[in-house]
Amino acid sequence: MTCPICKKPTDPEYRPFCSRRCADVDLGRWMTGSYAVPSDDPDDIEEATEAAGAATTDTSRLH
């Protein structure tokens, strides 16, 4: 198995990566949204936007 970031052989300590650096690069990509599944379905986008808006304006759920 090779590292998905740099293609070097993996290290069992950081598997599936070769080093902590590559693991951190991968984590950074997840946190910035670089990894995403594209959708052409406008319903998905509308539902997500509505759900996000409702979650930020619904104060009844606050403790």
CSV table of N, CA, C and O in Angstrom, one decimal:
chain,number,residue,atom,x,y,z
A,1,MET,N,0.8,-1.2,0.0
A,1,MET,CA,0.0,0.0,0.0
A,1,MET,C,0.9,1.2,0.0
A,1,MET,O,1.9,1.3,0.7
A,2,THR,N,0.5,2.2,-0.7
A,2,THR,CA,1.2,3.5,-0.8
A,2,THR,C,0.4,4.6,-0.2
A,2,THR,O,-0.8,4.6,-0.1
A,3,CYS,N,1.1,5.6,0.3
A,3,CYS,CA,0.5,6.8,0.9
A,3,CYS,C,-0.3,7.5,-0.1
A,3,CYS,O,0.1,7.8,-1.2
A,4,PRO,N,-1.6,7.8,0.2
A,4,PRO,CA,-2.5,8.5,-0.7
A,4,PRO,C,-2.0,10.0,-1.0
A,4,PRO,O,-2.5,10.5,-2.0
A,5,ILE,N,-1.2,10.5,-0.2
A,5,ILE,CA,-0.7,11.9,-0.4
A,5,ILE,C,0.5,12.0,-1.3
A,5,ILE,O,0.5,12.7,-2.3
A,6,CYS,N,1.6,11.2,-0.9
A,6,CYS,CA,2.8,11.3,-1.7
A,6,CYS,C,3.3,10.1,-2.4
A,6,CYS,O,4.3,10.1,-3.1
A,7,LYS,N,2.5,9.0,-2.2
A,7,LYS,CA,2.8,7.7,-3.0
A,7,LYS,C,4.0,6.9,-2.4
A,7,LYS,O,4.4,6.0,-3.1
A,8,LYS,N,4.6,7.3,-1.3
A,8,LYS,CA,5.7,6.5,-0.7
A,8,LYS,C,5.1,5.3,0.0
A,8,LYS,O,3.9,5.3,0.4
A,9,PRO,N,5.9,4.3,0.4
A,9,PRO,CA,5.4,3.2,1.1
A,9,PRO,C,4.9,3.7,2.5
A,9,PRO,O,5.4,4.6,3.1
A,10,THR,N,3.8,3.0,3.0
A,10,THR,CA,3.2,3.5,4.3
A,10,THR,C,4.1,3.0,5.5
A,10,THR,O,4.8,2.1,5.4
A,11,ASP,N,3.9,3.7,6.6
A,11,ASP,CA,4.5,3.4,7.8
A,11,ASP,C,3.4,2.9,8.7
A,11,ASP,O,2.3,3.5,8.9
A,12,PRO,N,3.5,1.7,9.4
A,12,PRO,CA,2.5,1.1,10.2
A,12,PRO,C,2.0,2.1,11.3
A,12,PRO,O,0.8,2.1,11.7
A,13,GLU,N,2.8,2.9,11.8
A,13,GLU,CA,2.5,3.9,12.8
A,13,GLU,C,1.5,5.0,12.3
A,13,GLU,O,0.7,5.5,13.1
A,14,TYR,N,1.6,5.3,11.0
A,14,TYR,CA,0.7,6.4,10.4
A,14,TYR,C,-0.2,5.8,9.4
A,14,TYR,O,-0.8,6.6,8.6
A,15,ARG,N,-0.4,4.5,9.2
A,15,ARG,CA,-1.2,3.9,8.2
A,15,ARG,C,-2.5,4.6,8.0
A,15,ARG,O,-3.1,4.9,9.1
A,16,PRO,N,-3.0,4.9,6.9
A,16,PRO,CA,-2.5,4.6,5.6
A,16,PRO,C,-1.5,5.6,5.0
A,16,PRO,O,-1.2,5.6,3.8
A,17,PHE,N,-0.9,6.4,5.9
A,17,PHE,CA,0.1,7.4,5.4
A,17,PHE,C,1.5,7.0,5.7
A,17,PHE,O,1.7,6.0,6.4
A,18,CYS,N,2.4,7.7,5.1
A,18,CYS,CA,3.9,7.4,5.3
A,18,CYS,C,4.5,8.1,6.5
A,18,CYS,O,5.5,7.7,7.0
A,19,SER,N,3.8,9.2,6.9
A,19,SER,CA,4.4,10.0,8.0
A,19,SER,C,3.3,10.9,8.6
A,19,SER,O,2.2,11.0,8.1
A,20,ARG,N,3.6,11.5,9.7
A,20,ARG,CA,2.7,12.4,10.3
A,20,ARG,C,2.4,13.6,9.4
A,20,ARG,O,1.3,14.1,9.4
A,21,ARG,N,3.4,14.1,8.7
A,21,ARG,CA,3.2,15.2,7.8
A,21,ARG,C,2.1,14.9,6.8
A,21,ARG,O,1.2,15.7,6.6
A,22,CYS,N,2.1,13.7,6.1
A,22,CYS,CA,1.1,13.4,5.2
A,22,CYS,C,-0.3,13.2,5.8
A,22,CYS,O,-1.3,13.6,5.3
A,23,ALA,N,-0.3,12.7,7.1
A,23,ALA,CA,-1.5,12.6,7.8
A,23,ALA,C,-2.1,14.0,8.1
A,23,ALA,O,-3.3,14.2,8.0
A,24,ASP,N,-1.2,14.9,8.5
A,24,ASP,CA,-1.7,16.3,8.7
A,24,ASP,C,-2.2,17.0,7.5
A,24,ASP,O,-3.1,17.7,7.5
A,25,VAL,N,-1.5,16.7,6.3
A,25,VAL,CA,-2.0,17.3,5.1
A,25,VAL,C,-3.4,16.8,4.8
A,25,VAL,O,-4.2,17.6,4.4
A,26,ASP,N,-3.6,15.5,4.9
A,26,ASP,CA,-4.9,14.9,4.7
A,26,ASP,C,-6.0,15.5,5.6
A,26,ASP,O,-7.1,15.9,5.2
A,27,LEU,N,-5.6,15.7,6.9
A,27,LEU,CA,-6.6,16.3,7.9
A,27,LEU,C,-6.9,17.7,7.5
A,27,LEU,O,-8.0,18.2,7.5
A,28,GLY,N,-5.9,18.5,7.0
A,28,GLY,CA,-6.1,19.8,6.6
A,28,GLY,C,-7.0,19.9,5.4
A,28,GLY,O,-7.9,20.8,5.3
A,29,ARG,N,-6.9,19.0,4.5
A,29,ARG,CA,-7.8,18.9,3.3
A,29,ARG,C,-9.2,18.7,3.8
A,29,ARG,O,-10.2,19.3,3.2
A,30,TRP,N,-9.4,17.8,4.7
A,30,TRP,CA,-10.8,17.5,5.2
A,30,TRP,C,-11.3,18.8,5.9
A,30,TRP,O,-12.5,19.1,5.7
A,31,MET,N,-10.5,19.4,6.7
A,31,MET,CA,-11.0,20.6,7.5
A,31,MET,C,-11.3,21.8,6.6
A,31,MET,O,-12.1,22.6,7.0
A,32,THR,N,-10.6,21.9,5.5
A,32,THR,CA,-10.9,23.1,4.6
A,32,THR,C,-11.9,22.8,3.6
A,32,THR,O,-12.3,23.7,2.8
A,33,GLY,N,-12.4,21.6,3.5
A,33,GLY,CA,-13.5,21.2,2.6
A,33,GLY,C,-12.9,20.9,1.2
A,33,GLY,O,-13.7,20.8,0.2
A,34,SER,N,-11.6,20.6,1.1
A,34,SER,CA,-11.1,20.2,-0.2
A,34,SER,C,-11.6,18.9,-0.7
A,34,SER,O,-11.7,18.7,-1.9
A,35,TYR,N,-12.0,18.0,0.2
A,35,TYR,CA,-12.6,16.7,-0.2
A,35,TYR,C,-14.1,16.9,-0.1
A,35,TYR,O,-14.7,17.3,0.9
A,36,ALA,N,-14.8,16.7,-1.2
A,36,ALA,CA,-16.2,16.9,-1.3
A,36,ALA,C,-16.8,16.0,-2.4
A,36,ALA,O,-16.1,15.7,-3.4
A,37,VAL,N,-18.0,15.6,-2.2
A,37,VAL,CA,-18.7,14.8,-3.2
A,37,VAL,C,-19.6,15.8,-4.0
A,37,VAL,O,-20.5,16.3,-3.4
A,38,PRO,N,-19.3,16.0,-5.3
A,38,PRO,CA,-20.1,17.0,-6.0
A,38,PRO,C,-21.6,16.5,-6.2
A,38,PRO,O,-21.8,15.3,-6.4
A,39,SER,N,-22.5,17.4,-6.2
A,39,SER,CA,-23.9,17.0,-6.5
A,39,SER,C,-24.5,18.0,-7.5
A,39,SER,O,-24.3,19.2,-7.4
A,40,ASP,N,-25.1,17.4,-8.5
A,40,ASP,CA,-25.8,18.2,-9.5
A,40,ASP,C,-27.3,18.4,-9.2
A,40,ASP,O,-28.0,19.0,-9.9
A,41,ASP,N,-27.7,17.8,-8.1
A,41,ASP,CA,-29.1,17.8,-7.7
A,41,ASP,C,-29.5,19.1,-6.9
A,41,ASP,O,-29.1,19.2,-5.8
A,42,PRO,N,-30.3,20.0,-7.6
A,42,PRO,CA,-30.6,21.2,-6.9
A,42,PRO,C,-31.4,21.0,-5.6
A,42,PRO,O,-31.3,21.8,-4.7
A,43,ASP,N,-32.1,19.9,-5.5
A,43,ASP,CA,-32.9,19.7,-4.3
A,43,ASP,C,-32.0,19.5,-3.1
A,43,ASP,O,-32.3,19.9,-2.0
A,44,ASP,N,-30.9,18.8,-3.3
A,44,ASP,CA,-29.9,18.6,-2.2
A,44,ASP,C,-29.4,20.0,-1.7
A,44,ASP,O,-29.3,20.2,-0.5
A,45,ILE,N,-29.1,20.9,-2.6
A,45,ILE,CA,-28.6,22.2,-2.2
A,45,ILE,C,-29.6,23.0,-1.5
A,45,ILE,O,-29.3,23.6,-0.5
A,46,GLU,N,-30.8,23.0,-2.0
A,46,GLU,CA,-31.9,23.7,-1.4
A,46,GLU,C,-32.2,23.2,0.0
A,46,GLU,O,-32.4,24.0,1.0
A,47,GLU,N,-32.3,21.9,0.2
A,47,GLU,CA,-32.6,21.3,1.5
A,47,GLU,C,-31.5,21.6,2.5
A,47,GLU,O,-31.7,21.9,3.6
A,48,ALA,N,-30.2,21.5,2.0
A,48,ALA,CA,-29.1,21.8,2.9
A,48,ALA,C,-29.1,23.3,3.4
A,48,ALA,O,-28.9,23.6,4.5
A,49,THR,N,-29.4,24.2,2.4
A,49,THR,CA,-29.4,25.6,2.8
A,49,THR,C,-30.6,25.9,3.7
A,49,THR,O,-30.4,26.6,4.7
A,50,GLU,N,-31.7,25.3,3.5
A,50,GLU,CA,-32.9,25.5,4.4
A,50,GLU,C,-32.6,24.9,5.8
A,50,GLU,O,-32.8,25.6,6.8
A,51,ALA,N,-32.0,23.8,5.9
A,51,ALA,CA,-31.6,23.1,7.2
A,51,ALA,C,-30.6,24.0,7.9
A,51,ALA,O,-30.7,24.1,9.1
A,52,ALA,N,-29.6,24.5,7.2
A,52,ALA,CA,-28.6,25.3,7.9
A,52,ALA,C,-29.2,26.6,8.4
A,52,ALA,O,-28.9,27.1,9.5
A,53,GLY,N,-30.1,27.2,7.6
A,53,GLY,CA,-30.8,28.4,8.1
A,53,GLY,C,-31.7,28.2,9.2
A,53,GLY,O,-31.7,29.0,10.2
A,54,ALA,N,-32.4,27.1,9.3
A,54,ALA,CA,-33.3,26.7,10.4
A,54,ALA,C,-32.5,26.4,11.6
A,54,ALA,O,-32.9,26.8,12.7
A,55,ALA,N,-31.3,25.8,11.5
A,55,ALA,CA,-30.5,25.5,12.6
A,55,ALA,C,-29.9,26.7,13.3
A,55,ALA,O,-29.8,26.8,14.5
A,56,THR,N,-29.6,27.8,12.5
A,56,THR,CA,-29.0,29.0,13.1
A,56,THR,C,-30.1,29.9,13.6
A,56,THR,O,-29.8,30.8,14.5
A,57,THR,N,-31.3,29.8,13.2
A,57,THR,CA,-32.4,30.7,13.7
A,57,THR,C,-33.3,30.1,14.7
A,57,THR,O,-34.0,30.8,15.4
A,58,ASP,N,-33.2,28.8,15.0
A,58,ASP,CA,-34.0,28.1,16.0
A,58,ASP,C,-33.4,28.2,17.3
A,58,ASP,O,-32.5,27.4,17.7
A,59,THR,N,-33.8,29.1,18.2
A,59,THR,CA,-33.3,29.3,19.5
A,59,THR,C,-34.0,28.5,20.5
A,59,THR,O,-33.6,28.5,21.7
A,60,SER,N,-35.1,27.8,20.2
A,60,SER,CA,-35.8,27.0,21.2
A,60,SER,C,-35.0,25.8,21.6
A,60,SER,O,-35.2,25.3,22.7
A,61,ARG,N,-34.0,25.4,20.9
A,61,ARG,CA,-33.2,24.3,21.2
A,61,ARG,C,-32.0,24.6,22.1
A,61,ARG,O,-31.3,23.7,22.5
A,62,LEU,N,-31.8,25.9,22.3
A,62,LEU,CA,-30.6,26.3,23.1
A,62,LEU,C,-30.9,26.0,24.6
A,62,LEU,O,-32.0,26.2,25.1
A,63,HIS,N,-29.9,25.7,25.3
A,63,HIS,CA,-30.1,25.3,26.8
A,63,HIS,C,-29.7,26.5,27.6
A,63,HIS,O,-28.9,27.3,27.4
